[in-house]
Short mmCIF file of C-alpha atoms in Angstrom, two decimals:
data_model
loop_
_atom_site.label_atom_id
_atom_site.label_comp_id
_atom_site.label_asym_id
_atom_site.label_seq_id
_atom_site.Cartn_x
_atom_site.Cartn_y
_atom_site.Cartn_z
CA MET A 1 0.18 -0.06 -0.21
CA LYS A 2 2.43 2.54 0.68
CA LYS A 3 4.47 1.92 -2.35
CA ASN A 4 1.29 2.61 -4.00
CA ILE A 5 1.09 5.39 -2.61
CA LEU A 6 4.53 7.02 -3.36
CA LEU A 7 4.13 5.51 -6.33
CA LEU A 8 1.48 7.93 -7.30
CA LEU A 9 3.37 10.52 -5.35
CA ALA A 10 6.22 10.41 -7.69
CA VAL A 11 3.76 10.44 -11.07
CA PHE A 12 2.11 13.74 -9.97
CA ILE A 13 5.64 15.41 -8.80
CA CYS A 14 6.88 13.68 -12.39
CA SER A 15 3.81 15.08 -14.04
CA ILE A 16 3.44 18.69 -12.53
CA MET A 17 7.35 19.36 -13.52
CA GLY A 18 6.42 18.06 -17.00
CA PHE A 19 4.29 20.45 -16.87
CA ALA A 20 6.09 23.71 -15.51
CA GLN A 21 8.54 22.65 -18.11
CA GLU A 22 6.43 22.88 -21.40
CA LYS A 23 5.94 26.85 -20.97
CA LYS A 24 8.34 28.99 -22.33
CA GLU A 25 9.22 32.16 -22.52
CA VAL A 26 10.96 33.50 -25.11
CA ILE A 27 11.85 37.35 -25.87
CA ILE A 28 11.25 38.16 -29.42
CA LYS A 29 13.57 41.27 -29.61
CA ALA A 30 12.91 44.81 -31.23
CA GLY A 31 13.88 45.11 -34.50
CA THR A 32 13.41 40.86 -35.33
CA VAL A 33 13.18 40.81 -39.08
CA VAL A 34 9.71 38.25 -40.06
CA PRO A 35 9.95 37.21 -43.57
CA LEU A 36 5.98 37.71 -44.69
CA GLU A 37 4.34 37.09 -47.91
CA ALA A 38 1.32 38.02 -49.38
CA ILE A 39 -1.92 35.57 -49.49
CA SER A 40 -4.24 36.74 -51.77
CA ASN A 41 -3.81 39.58 -55.28
CA VAL A 42 -4.89 42.82 -54.17
CA ARG A 43 -5.48 45.38 -56.44
CA ALA A 44 -5.65 49.28 -55.74
CA SER A 45 -8.53 49.55 -57.58
CA GLN A 46 -10.16 47.14 -55.72
CA VAL A 47 -9.92 47.40 -52.40
CA HIS A 48 -10.30 50.48 -49.95
CA GLU A 49 -8.13 52.76 -47.12
CA GLY A 50 -8.76 50.90 -43.93
CA GLN A 51 -9.30 47.77 -45.16
CA ASN A 52 -7.07 44.62 -43.04
CA ILE A 53 -5.42 42.58 -45.65
CA ASP A 54 -3.99 39.27 -44.20
CA PHE A 55 -0.32 37.96 -45.18
CA LYS A 56 1.83 34.74 -43.55
CA VAL A 57 4.59 34.25 -42.39
CA SER A 58 6.63 32.43 -44.56
CA ARG A 59 9.42 31.08 -42.60
CA ASP A 60 9.87 30.26 -38.94
CA VAL A 61 11.75 32.86 -36.92
CA ILE A 62 13.91 31.33 -34.25
CA VAL A 63 15.14 32.96 -31.33
CA ASP A 64 17.59 31.34 -28.87
CA LYS A 65 17.32 27.80 -31.10
CA ILE A 66 13.60 28.15 -30.44
CA VAL A 67 11.16 28.69 -33.02
CA ALA A 68 8.63 32.13 -32.12
CA ILE A 69 6.79 32.25 -34.99
CA PRO A 70 6.43 29.39 -36.78
CA ALA A 71 5.48 29.67 -40.71
CA GLY A 72 2.28 29.96 -41.45
CA THR A 73 1.15 32.38 -38.65
CA ILE A 74 -1.16 35.26 -40.32
CA ALA A 75 0.20 38.64 -39.85
CA LYS A 76 -2.40 42.06 -40.47
CA GLY A 77 -2.26 45.02 -42.44
CA ILE A 78 -3.95 47.70 -43.29
CA VAL A 79 -4.45 49.73 -46.49
CA TYR A 80 -3.16 53.24 -45.87
CA GLU A 81 -3.57 54.69 -49.82
CA ALA A 82 -5.41 53.02 -52.39
CA LYS A 83 -4.78 55.24 -55.63
CA ARG A 84 -6.45 53.41 -59.16
CA SER A 85 -4.63 54.57 -62.21
CA SER A 86 -6.64 56.90 -64.43
CA TRP A 87 -6.49 58.33 -67.87
CA PHE A 88 -3.38 61.10 -68.67
CA GLY A 89 -1.27 58.61 -67.30
CA THR A 90 -1.54 58.23 -63.73
CA LYS A 91 0.08 55.28 -61.91
CA GLY A 92 -1.76 53.10 -59.17
CA ARG A 93 -0.77 53.72 -56.01
CA LEU A 94 -1.18 51.07 -53.10
CA GLY A 95 0.08 51.35 -49.12
CA ILE A 96 -0.19 48.84 -46.75
CA LYS A 97 0.85 49.34 -43.10
CA LEU A 98 1.51 46.01 -41.29
CA ARG A 99 0.49 46.04 -38.18
CA TYR A 100 0.75 43.02 -35.95
CA LEU A 101 0.18 38.86 -35.58
CA THR A 102 -0.94 36.74 -33.46
CA LEU A 103 0.25 33.59 -32.39
CA SER A 104 -1.23 30.14 -31.29
CA SER A 105 -0.47 31.71 -27.73
CA GLY A 106 -2.53 34.26 -28.19
CA ASP A 107 0.20 37.19 -27.46
CA ASN A 108 0.71 39.66 -30.33
CA VAL A 109 3.81 40.81 -31.94
CA ASN A 110 3.75 44.24 -33.56
CA PHE A 111 5.51 45.77 -36.31
CA SER A 112 7.18 48.47 -36.59
CA SER A 113 7.09 51.13 -39.68
CA SER A 114 6.39 48.06 -41.94
CA GLU A 115 4.76 49.08 -44.79
CA VAL A 116 4.30 48.14 -48.67
CA TYR A 117 4.23 50.42 -50.77
CA ILE A 118 3.64 49.77 -54.85
CA THR A 119 3.02 51.84 -57.95
CA GLY A 120 2.12 51.64 -61.62
CA LYS A 121 3.88 53.11 -64.36
CA ASN A 122 3.08 56.89 -64.77
CA ARG A 123 2.68 57.09 -68.26
CA THR A 124 1.58 61.00 -67.62
CA PRO A 125 4.31 62.20 -70.50
CA LEU A 126 3.09 59.89 -73.27
CA SER A 127 -0.46 60.75 -72.70
CA VAL A 128 -0.01 64.20 -73.13
CA VAL A 129 1.87 63.59 -76.32
CA ILE A 130 -1.17 61.90 -77.79
CA PHE A 131 -3.49 64.01 -76.60
CA CYS A 132 -2.04 67.36 -78.03
CA PHE A 133 -1.82 65.15 -81.56
CA THR A 134 -5.11 63.35 -81.57
CA CYS A 135 -7.25 64.91 -78.79
CA LEU A 136 -7.42 61.32 -77.40
CA PRO A 137 -5.99 61.02 -73.50
CA LEU A 138 -5.64 56.80 -74.41
CA PRO A 139 -3.01 55.66 -72.13
CA CYS A 140 -3.37 55.17 -68.42
CA GLY A 141 -0.88 54.74 -65.94
CA SER A 142 -0.39 51.31 -65.01
CA LYS A 143 -2.56 49.29 -62.06
CA ALA A 144 -1.12 48.55 -58.81
CA GLU A 145 -1.48 45.11 -57.82
CA MET A 146 0.53 43.02 -55.22
CA LYS A 147 0.56 39.38 -56.37
CA ILE A 148 0.14 36.06 -54.18
CA GLY A 149 3.81 35.19 -53.38
CA TYR A 150 4.90 39.12 -52.75
CA GLU A 151 7.69 38.34 -50.23
CA PHE A 152 8.83 41.33 -47.92
CA ASP A 153 10.42 41.73 -44.02
CA ALA A 154 9.11 43.45 -41.12
CA SER A 155 10.44 44.62 -38.28
CA VAL A 156 9.38 43.43 -35.04
CA ALA A 157 8.61 47.04 -32.87
CA ASN A 158 9.19 45.86 -29.23
CA ASN A 159 10.56 43.55 -27.08
CA THR A 160 8.24 40.67 -26.90
CA THR A 161 7.93 38.25 -24.55
CA ILE A 162 5.69 35.35 -25.22
CA THR A 163 4.59 32.16 -24.15
CA LEU A 164 5.85 28.75 -26.17
CA GLU A 165 4.13 25.16 -25.25
#
């Protein structure tokens, strides 16, 4: 009987120690680079300012030999400029500011001044010349579009302590 109680006590203590070791805190330092990738096509002509855009982490971010941010984690951005191309060669413009990502533990990692800014080609000079000779403002500037798979890096804003399981 004593052996059973001691055995149960030993198992209980080991299980408590095992749970304590499973959760680990890691600090992701400010300036840590997070590689991101677009998960959808985004055209300046089809979005509006204030719209949320999702990205995914393209490669694991490793801190102290531990995967702190796994590949595939979704990051959130917001459109701050969306101008479509127009007559007389005006180019399209698309600006997206990266805000944060949320880990499976519920921890948020904020980004600092990380943004995507895409512009089309300006064709105003060509458009003016054509208009002068034909009175037709034919060429538009090219569209601003971020394609699926577009890769860029974002920087972590501040030291962030996260809990890993």
